[in-house]
Short mmCIF file of C-alpha atoms in Angstrom, two decimals:
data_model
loop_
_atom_site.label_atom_id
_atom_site.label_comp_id
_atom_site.label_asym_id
_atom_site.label_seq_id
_atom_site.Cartn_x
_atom_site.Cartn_y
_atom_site.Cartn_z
CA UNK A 617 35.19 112.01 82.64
CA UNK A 618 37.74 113.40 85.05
CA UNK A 619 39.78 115.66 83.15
CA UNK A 620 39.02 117.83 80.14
CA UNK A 621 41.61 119.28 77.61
CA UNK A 622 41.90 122.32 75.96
CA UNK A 623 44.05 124.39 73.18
CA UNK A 624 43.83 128.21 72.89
CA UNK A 625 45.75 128.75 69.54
CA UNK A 626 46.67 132.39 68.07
CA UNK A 627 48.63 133.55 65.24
CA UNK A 628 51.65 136.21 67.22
CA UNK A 629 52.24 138.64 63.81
CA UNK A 630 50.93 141.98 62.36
CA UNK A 631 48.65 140.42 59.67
CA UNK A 632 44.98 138.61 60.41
CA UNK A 633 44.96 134.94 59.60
CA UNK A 634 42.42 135.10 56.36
CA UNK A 635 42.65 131.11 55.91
CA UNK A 636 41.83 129.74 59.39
CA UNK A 637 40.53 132.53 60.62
CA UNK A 638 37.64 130.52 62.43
CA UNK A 639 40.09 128.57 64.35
CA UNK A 640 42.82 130.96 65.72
CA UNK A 641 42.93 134.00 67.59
CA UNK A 642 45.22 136.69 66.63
CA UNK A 643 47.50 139.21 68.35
CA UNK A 644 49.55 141.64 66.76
CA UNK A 645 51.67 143.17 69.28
CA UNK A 646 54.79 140.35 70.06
CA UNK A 647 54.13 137.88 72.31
CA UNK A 648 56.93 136.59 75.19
CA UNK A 649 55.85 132.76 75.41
CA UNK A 650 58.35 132.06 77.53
CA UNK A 651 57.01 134.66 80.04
CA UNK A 652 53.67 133.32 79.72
CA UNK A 653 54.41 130.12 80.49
CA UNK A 654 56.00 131.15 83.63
CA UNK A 655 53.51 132.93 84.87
CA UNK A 656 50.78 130.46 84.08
CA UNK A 657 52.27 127.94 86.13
CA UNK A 658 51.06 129.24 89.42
CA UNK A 659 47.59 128.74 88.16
CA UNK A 660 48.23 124.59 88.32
CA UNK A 661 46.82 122.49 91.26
CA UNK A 662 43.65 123.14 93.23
CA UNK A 663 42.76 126.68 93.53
CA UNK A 664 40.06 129.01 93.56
CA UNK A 665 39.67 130.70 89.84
CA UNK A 666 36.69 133.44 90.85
CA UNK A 667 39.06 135.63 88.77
CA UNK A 668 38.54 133.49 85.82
CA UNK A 669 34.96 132.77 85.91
CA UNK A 670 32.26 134.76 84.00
CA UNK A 671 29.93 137.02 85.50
CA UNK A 672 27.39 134.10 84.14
CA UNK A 673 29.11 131.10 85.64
CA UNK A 674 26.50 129.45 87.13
CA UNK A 675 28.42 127.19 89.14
CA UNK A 676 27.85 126.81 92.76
CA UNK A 677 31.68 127.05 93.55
CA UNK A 678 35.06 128.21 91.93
CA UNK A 679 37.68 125.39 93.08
CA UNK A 680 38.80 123.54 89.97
CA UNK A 681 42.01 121.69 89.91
CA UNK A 682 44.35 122.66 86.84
CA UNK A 683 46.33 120.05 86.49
CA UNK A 684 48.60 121.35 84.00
CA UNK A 685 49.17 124.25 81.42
CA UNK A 686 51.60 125.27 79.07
CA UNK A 687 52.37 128.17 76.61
CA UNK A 688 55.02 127.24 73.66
CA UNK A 689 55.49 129.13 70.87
CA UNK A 690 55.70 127.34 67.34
CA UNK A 691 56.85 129.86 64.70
CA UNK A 692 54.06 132.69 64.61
CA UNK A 693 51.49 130.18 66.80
CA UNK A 694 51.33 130.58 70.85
CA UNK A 695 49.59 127.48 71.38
CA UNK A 696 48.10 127.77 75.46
CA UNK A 697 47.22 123.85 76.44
CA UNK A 698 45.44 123.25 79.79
CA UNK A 699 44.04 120.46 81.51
CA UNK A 700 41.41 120.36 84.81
CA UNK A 701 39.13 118.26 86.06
CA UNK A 702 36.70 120.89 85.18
CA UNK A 703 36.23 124.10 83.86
CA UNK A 704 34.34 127.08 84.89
CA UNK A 705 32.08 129.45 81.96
CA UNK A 706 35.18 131.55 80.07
CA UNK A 707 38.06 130.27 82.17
CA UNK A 708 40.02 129.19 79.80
CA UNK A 709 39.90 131.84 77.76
CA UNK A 710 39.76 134.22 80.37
CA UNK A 711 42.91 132.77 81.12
CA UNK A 712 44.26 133.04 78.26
CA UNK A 713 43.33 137.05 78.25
CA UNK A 714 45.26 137.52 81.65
CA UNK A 715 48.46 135.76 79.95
CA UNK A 716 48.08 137.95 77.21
CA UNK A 717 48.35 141.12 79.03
CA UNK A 718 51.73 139.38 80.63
CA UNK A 719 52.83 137.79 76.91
CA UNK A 720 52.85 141.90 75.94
CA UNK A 721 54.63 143.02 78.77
CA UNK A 722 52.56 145.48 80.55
CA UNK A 723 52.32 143.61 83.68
CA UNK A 724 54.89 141.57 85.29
CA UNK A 725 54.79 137.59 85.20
CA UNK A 726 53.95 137.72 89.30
CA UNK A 727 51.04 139.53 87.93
CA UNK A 728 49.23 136.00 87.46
CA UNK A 729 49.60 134.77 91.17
CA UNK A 730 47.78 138.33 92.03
CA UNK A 731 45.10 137.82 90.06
CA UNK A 732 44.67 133.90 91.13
CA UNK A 733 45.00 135.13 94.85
CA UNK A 734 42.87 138.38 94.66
CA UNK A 735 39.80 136.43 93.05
CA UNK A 736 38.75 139.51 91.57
CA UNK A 737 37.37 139.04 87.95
CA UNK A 738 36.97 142.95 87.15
CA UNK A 739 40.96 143.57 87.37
CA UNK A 740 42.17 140.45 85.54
CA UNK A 741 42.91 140.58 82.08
CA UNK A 742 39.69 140.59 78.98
CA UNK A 743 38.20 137.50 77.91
CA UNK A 744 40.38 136.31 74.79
CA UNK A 745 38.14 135.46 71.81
CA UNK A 746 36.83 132.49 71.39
CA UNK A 747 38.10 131.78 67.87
CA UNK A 748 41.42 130.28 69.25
CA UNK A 749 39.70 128.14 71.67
CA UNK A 750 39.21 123.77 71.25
CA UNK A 751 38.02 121.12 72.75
CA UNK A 752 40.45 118.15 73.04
CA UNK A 753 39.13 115.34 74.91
CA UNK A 754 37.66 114.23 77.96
CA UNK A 755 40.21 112.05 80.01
CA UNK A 756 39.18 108.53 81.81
CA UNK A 757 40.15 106.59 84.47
CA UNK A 758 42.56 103.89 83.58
CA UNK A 759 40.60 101.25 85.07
CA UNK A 760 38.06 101.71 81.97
CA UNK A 761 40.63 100.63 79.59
CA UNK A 762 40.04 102.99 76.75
CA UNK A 763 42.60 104.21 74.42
CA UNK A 764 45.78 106.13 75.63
CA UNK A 765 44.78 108.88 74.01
CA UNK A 766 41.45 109.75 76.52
CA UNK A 767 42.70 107.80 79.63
CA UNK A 768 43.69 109.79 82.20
CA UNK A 769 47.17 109.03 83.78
CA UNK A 770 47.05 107.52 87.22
CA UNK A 771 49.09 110.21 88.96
CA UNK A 772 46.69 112.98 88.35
CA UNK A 773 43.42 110.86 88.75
#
């Protein structure tokens, strides 16, 4: 594989999802998308995530390329999708915890570029839970002629 994909999704209201509880996160306080999506976009292309790593990563380096990540909001759901060539232990959803703390307004959207450029795990946002959190797919090179929907497209290969 050369990419992986992932989808954070969390119900934005005041009540706990009781139904698919398992599957999403929650967060009661409202949620600016919009602003989260903004911010999260200086987090795409090949960059050093030490702020998004785990304490436990165990891997020998923290350059990772993002290729891309978005933050819509679909009625009550913020749905966060990202896509690397790799991950490091938590990123994602330590991600996800730093766009959370932007989504709520108590730090700005320029907040994100900080973080990214600081490398500093202990001041970025908490680790969002890891109910929300799925695997998509692993992506493929092109060449290996496997369906659309896990080849990866020749621009970002």
């Amino acid at each position: 594989a050369r990419a992986r994909r992932y989808r954070y999704t969390l119900v934005n209201r005041i009540a706990r999802p009781a139904l698919e509880r398992h599957y999403l996160s929650w967060e009661r306080m409202p949620l600016d998308a919009d602003a989260m999506q903004r911010a999260a976009q200086v987090l795409v292309g090949e960059n050093d995530f030490s702020a998004f790593r785990t304490v436990h990563c165990q891997a020998p380096h923290a350059m990772r390329n993002l290729h891309a990540i978005s933050v819509t909001r679909q009625g009550e759901r913020v749905i966060v999708e990202v896509q690397a060539n790799a991950f490091l232990h938590h990123m994602v959803r330590n991600i996800v915890g730093s766009l959370l703390v932007v989504g709520r307004g108590e730090q700005p959207e320029a907040w994100v570029a900080e973080l990214l450029a600081g490398r500093d795990r202990t001041v970025a946002g908490p680790t969002a839970p890891a109910d929300g959190l799925v695997f998509i797919s692993p992506l493929y090179p092109a060449e290996w002629h496997l369906p659309s929907e896990v080849t990866l497209p020749a621009a970002t290969g």
